[in-house]
Amino acid sequence: MPKVKLNDISLYYEVYGKGAPLLLIGGLGSDSSSWLGVVKKLSSHFKTIIFDNRGTGRSSAMKKPHTIHHMAEDAVRLLDYLKIKQAHVIGHSMGGYIAQELAMSYPERVAKLVLVSTATVSSKKNNVLFKDIYTQLKRQGYCREWFERWVPLLFSKKIINDSNFIETFIKNSIEYPYLQKADGFKSQIDAIASFDARAKIGTIKAKTLILEGRDDILITPQEAGALAKRIHKSVFKLLDGVAHSIHIENPKLFTSAVMDFLKSKKLEKI
């Protein structure tokens, strides 16, 4: 199981396929396993790198408080270790914050950028929500009720009504051997609450695709649309029938949109 030591932490990663490098960055509470439903398709065209953010999965936690910028630095150091000068970058939700920071602070490292279910700043509503979810986690630990609380935040009503999908999701979540520790979750929600890219987001030069589910209630289409307006010549795609976790809910739809963008030589053809 590959790990790399990056100053204060140890970062777990996996690499699949060959071709132009593609770095996938996960969201709050999730790790590299969240991408497994799309890795096979993406790695048939790209050298696809997935990793566990600090404090998740098999990566170590940081004892000191950390920020979205720290996590972007982790991604850059991982690319350095893999001897990759530039990569396409996909970031989902909190991973989208990290991807934005990466594109703003290290523009030479990003080829094309895909921002999924994300915004320039976390809403006050979500900051309060995440604190309450953390309090529940500290009180009850990982239990069925805790994961059930996430279901309407992550998925569309269509999928919520698919009992087999939801039962599998909850079962796999509860039984996952590398669940994030509560302190790691708290560190991430603090990092999310302190992130605000509104003043710098216009400096992103990479060709950018913003993907958003029409049914997303966690980070709304209005928030994602506002992000698109701030990035010059970005492409905004609002996808029907999906909510926040597009790549989990509908991997085929997700990979199709991503592949069209990454393979296109002209942005306006997307």
CSV table of C-alpha atoms in Angstrom, one decimal, residues 29-209:
chain,number,residue,atom,x,y,z
A,29,GLY,CA,-15.0,12.9,5.4
A,30,SER,CA,-14.3,10.8,2.2
A,31,ASP,CA,-11.1,9.3,1.0
A,32,SER,CA,-9.7,7.7,-2.1
A,33,SER,CA,-12.3,4.9,-2.0
A,34,SER,CA,-15.0,7.4,-3.0
A,35,TRP,CA,-13.5,7.5,-6.5
A,36,LEU,CA,-13.4,3.8,-7.1
A,37,GLY,CA,-16.6,3.8,-9.1
A,38,VAL,CA,-15.0,6.1,-11.8
A,39,VAL,CA,-11.3,5.1,-11.7
A,40,LYS,CA,-11.6,2.3,-14.2
A,41,LYS,CA,-13.1,4.5,-16.9
A,42,LEU,CA,-10.8,7.5,-16.2
A,43,SER,CA,-7.7,5.3,-16.0
A,44,SER,CA,-8.3,3.9,-19.4
A,45,HIS,CA,-7.4,7.3,-20.8
A,46,PHE,CA,-5.3,9.0,-18.0
A,47,LYS,CA,-2.7,8.2,-15.4
A,48,THR,CA,-5.2,8.5,-12.6
A,49,ILE,CA,-4.0,9.4,-9.0
A,50,ILE,CA,-6.3,9.1,-6.0
A,51,PHE,CA,-5.3,9.8,-2.4
A,52,ASP,CA,-6.5,10.2,1.1
A,53,ASN,CA,-6.5,13.8,2.4
A,54,ARG,CA,-4.7,14.3,5.7
A,55,GLY,CA,-6.8,13.0,8.5
A,56,THR,CA,-8.8,10.6,6.4
A,57,GLY,CA,-8.5,6.9,5.3
A,58,ARG,CA,-4.9,5.6,5.6
A,59,SER,CA,-3.3,9.1,5.7
A,60,SER,CA,-2.1,10.4,9.0
A,61,ALA,CA,-3.7,13.3,10.8
A,62,MET,CA,-2.0,16.6,11.6
A,63,LYS,CA,-1.8,17.5,15.3
A,64,LYS,CA,-1.9,21.2,14.5
A,65,PRO,CA,-4.9,22.9,12.9
A,66,HIS,CA,-4.7,23.0,9.2
A,67,THR,CA,-6.3,24.8,6.3
A,68,ILE,CA,-7.4,24.2,2.7
A,69,HIS,CA,-4.1,25.6,1.6
A,70,HIS,CA,-2.2,23.0,3.7
A,71,MET,CA,-4.2,20.3,1.9
A,72,ALA,CA,-3.4,21.9,-1.5
A,73,GLU,CA,0.3,21.7,-0.5
A,74,ASP,CA,-0.2,18.0,0.2
A,75,ALA,CA,-1.4,17.5,-3.3
A,76,VAL,CA,1.5,19.4,-4.8
A,77,ARG,CA,4.0,17.4,-2.7
A,78,LEU,CA,2.4,14.2,-3.9
A,79,LEU,CA,2.8,15.3,-7.5
A,80,ASP,CA,6.4,16.2,-6.7
A,81,TYR,CA,7.0,12.8,-5.3
A,82,LEU,CA,5.5,11.2,-8.4
A,83,LYS,CA,7.7,13.4,-10.6
A,84,ILE,CA,4.6,15.0,-12.2
A,85,LYS,CA,5.1,18.6,-13.3
A,86,GLN,CA,1.5,19.2,-14.3
A,87,ALA,CA,-1.8,17.3,-14.0
A,88,HIS,CA,-5.5,17.7,-14.8
A,89,VAL,CA,-7.2,18.1,-11.4
A,90,ILE,CA,-10.7,17.1,-10.3
A,91,GLY,CA,-12.0,18.2,-6.9
A,92,HIS,CA,-15.3,17.3,-5.3
A,93,SER,CA,-17.0,19.5,-2.7
A,94,MET,CA,-14.3,20.2,-0.1
A,95,GLY,CA,-11.9,18.7,-2.7
A,96,GLY,CA,-13.2,21.5,-5.0
A,97,TYR,CA,-11.9,24.0,-2.5
A,98,ILE,CA,-8.6,22.3,-2.4
A,99,ALA,CA,-8.5,22.2,-6.2
A,100,GLN,CA,-9.3,25.9,-6.4
A,101,GLU,CA,-6.5,26.6,-4.0
A,102,LEU,CA,-4.1,24.5,-6.0
A,103,ALA,CA,-5.0,26.3,-9.2
A,104,MET,CA,-4.7,29.7,-7.6
A,105,SER,CA,-1.4,29.1,-5.6
A,106,TYR,CA,0.3,26.7,-8.0
A,107,PRO,CA,-1.1,27.6,-11.5
A,108,GLU,CA,1.7,25.9,-13.3
A,109,ARG,CA,0.8,22.5,-11.8
A,110,VAL,CA,-2.8,22.5,-13.2
A,111,ALA,CA,-3.6,21.7,-16.8
A,112,LYS,CA,-7.4,21.5,-16.9
A,113,LEU,CA,-9.5,21.9,-13.8
A,114,VAL,CA,-12.8,20.2,-13.0
A,115,LEU,CA,-14.7,21.6,-10.0
A,116,VAL,CA,-17.6,19.3,-8.8
A,117,SER,CA,-20.4,20.3,-6.4
A,118,THR,CA,-18.4,23.2,-4.9
A,119,ALA,CA,-18.4,26.9,-4.4
A,120,THR,CA,-16.0,29.8,-3.6
A,121,VAL,CA,-16.9,29.8,0.0
A,122,SER,CA,-18.8,27.6,2.5
A,123,SER,CA,-22.3,28.9,3.4
A,124,LYS,CA,-23.1,29.8,7.0
A,125,LYS,CA,-25.9,27.2,6.7
A,126,ASN,CA,-23.4,24.4,5.9
A,127,ASN,CA,-20.9,25.5,8.6
A,128,VAL,CA,-23.7,25.3,11.2
A,129,LEU,CA,-24.8,21.9,9.8
A,130,PHE,CA,-21.3,20.4,9.8
A,131,LYS,CA,-20.8,21.5,13.4
A,132,ASP,CA,-24.0,19.8,14.4
A,133,ILE,CA,-23.1,16.6,12.5
A,134,TYR,CA,-19.7,16.6,14.2
A,135,THR,CA,-21.4,16.9,17.6
A,136,GLN,CA,-23.6,13.9,16.8
A,137,LEU,CA,-20.5,12.0,15.7
A,138,LYS,CA,-18.7,12.7,19.0
A,139,ARG,CA,-21.8,11.7,20.9
A,140,GLN,CA,-22.9,8.6,19.1
A,141,GLY,CA,-19.9,7.5,17.0
A,142,TYR,CA,-20.4,6.0,13.6
A,143,CYS,CA,-23.8,4.5,13.6
A,144,ARG,CA,-26.6,3.9,11.1
A,145,GLU,CA,-28.4,7.1,12.2
A,146,TRP,CA,-25.3,9.2,11.5
A,147,PHE,CA,-24.9,7.9,7.9
A,148,GLU,CA,-28.7,8.1,7.3
A,149,ARG,CA,-28.4,11.8,8.1
A,150,TRP,CA,-26.1,12.2,5.1
A,151,VAL,CA,-28.3,10.5,2.6
A,152,PRO,CA,-30.6,13.4,1.7
A,153,LEU,CA,-27.6,15.8,1.6
A,154,LEU,CA,-25.7,13.7,-0.9
A,155,PHE,CA,-28.2,12.1,-3.2
A,156,SER,CA,-31.2,12.9,-5.4
A,157,LYS,CA,-34.7,11.9,-4.4
A,158,LYS,CA,-34.7,9.2,-7.2
A,159,ILE,CA,-31.7,7.5,-5.6
A,160,ILE,CA,-33.0,7.9,-2.1
A,161,ASN,CA,-36.1,6.0,-3.2
A,162,ASP,CA,-33.8,3.1,-4.4
A,163,SER,CA,-33.7,1.1,-1.2
A,164,ASN,CA,-31.0,-1.3,-2.5
A,165,PHE,CA,-28.7,1.6,-3.4
A,166,ILE,CA,-29.2,3.3,0.0
A,167,GLU,CA,-28.9,0.1,2.0
A,168,THR,CA,-25.7,-0.8,0.2
A,169,PHE,CA,-24.3,2.7,0.8
A,170,ILE,CA,-25.1,2.7,4.5
A,171,LYS,CA,-23.8,-0.9,5.0
A,172,ASN,CA,-20.5,-0.2,3.2
A,173,SER,CA,-20.1,3.0,5.1
A,174,ILE,CA,-20.6,1.4,8.5
A,175,GLU,CA,-18.3,-1.5,7.7
A,176,TYR,CA,-15.5,0.6,6.1
A,177,PRO,CA,-12.3,-0.3,7.9
A,178,TYR,CA,-10.7,3.2,7.5
A,179,LEU,CA,-13.4,5.5,8.9
A,180,GLN,CA,-12.2,9.0,9.7
A,181,LYS,CA,-11.7,9.8,13.3
A,182,ALA,CA,-13.9,12.5,14.8
A,183,ASP,CA,-11.0,14.9,15.4
A,184,GLY,CA,-10.1,14.5,11.7
A,185,PHE,CA,-13.7,15.4,10.7
A,186,LYS,CA,-13.5,18.5,13.0
A,187,SER,CA,-10.2,19.6,11.5
A,188,GLN,CA,-11.8,19.4,8.0
A,189,ILE,CA,-14.9,21.4,8.9
A,190,ASP,CA,-12.8,24.1,10.5
A,191,ALA,CA,-10.7,24.2,7.3
A,192,ILE,CA,-13.9,24.5,5.2
A,193,ALA,CA,-15.3,27.3,7.4
A,194,SER,CA,-12.1,29.3,7.0
A,195,PHE,CA,-11.9,29.0,3.2
A,196,ASP,CA,-12.9,31.9,1.1
A,197,ALA,CA,-11.7,32.2,-2.5
A,198,ARG,CA,-13.9,35.1,-3.6
A,199,ALA,CA,-11.1,37.6,-3.7
A,200,LYS,CA,-8.7,35.4,-5.7
A,201,ILE,CA,-10.8,33.0,-7.8
A,202,GLY,CA,-10.6,35.3,-10.8
A,203,THR,CA,-6.9,34.6,-11.0
A,204,ILE,CA,-7.4,31.0,-12.1
A,205,LYS,CA,-6.1,30.6,-15.7
A,206,ALA,CA,-6.7,26.9,-16.2
A,207,LYS,CA,-9.5,25.9,-18.5
A,208,THR,CA,-12.2,25.0,-16.0
A,209,LEU,CA,-15.4,22.9,-16.0
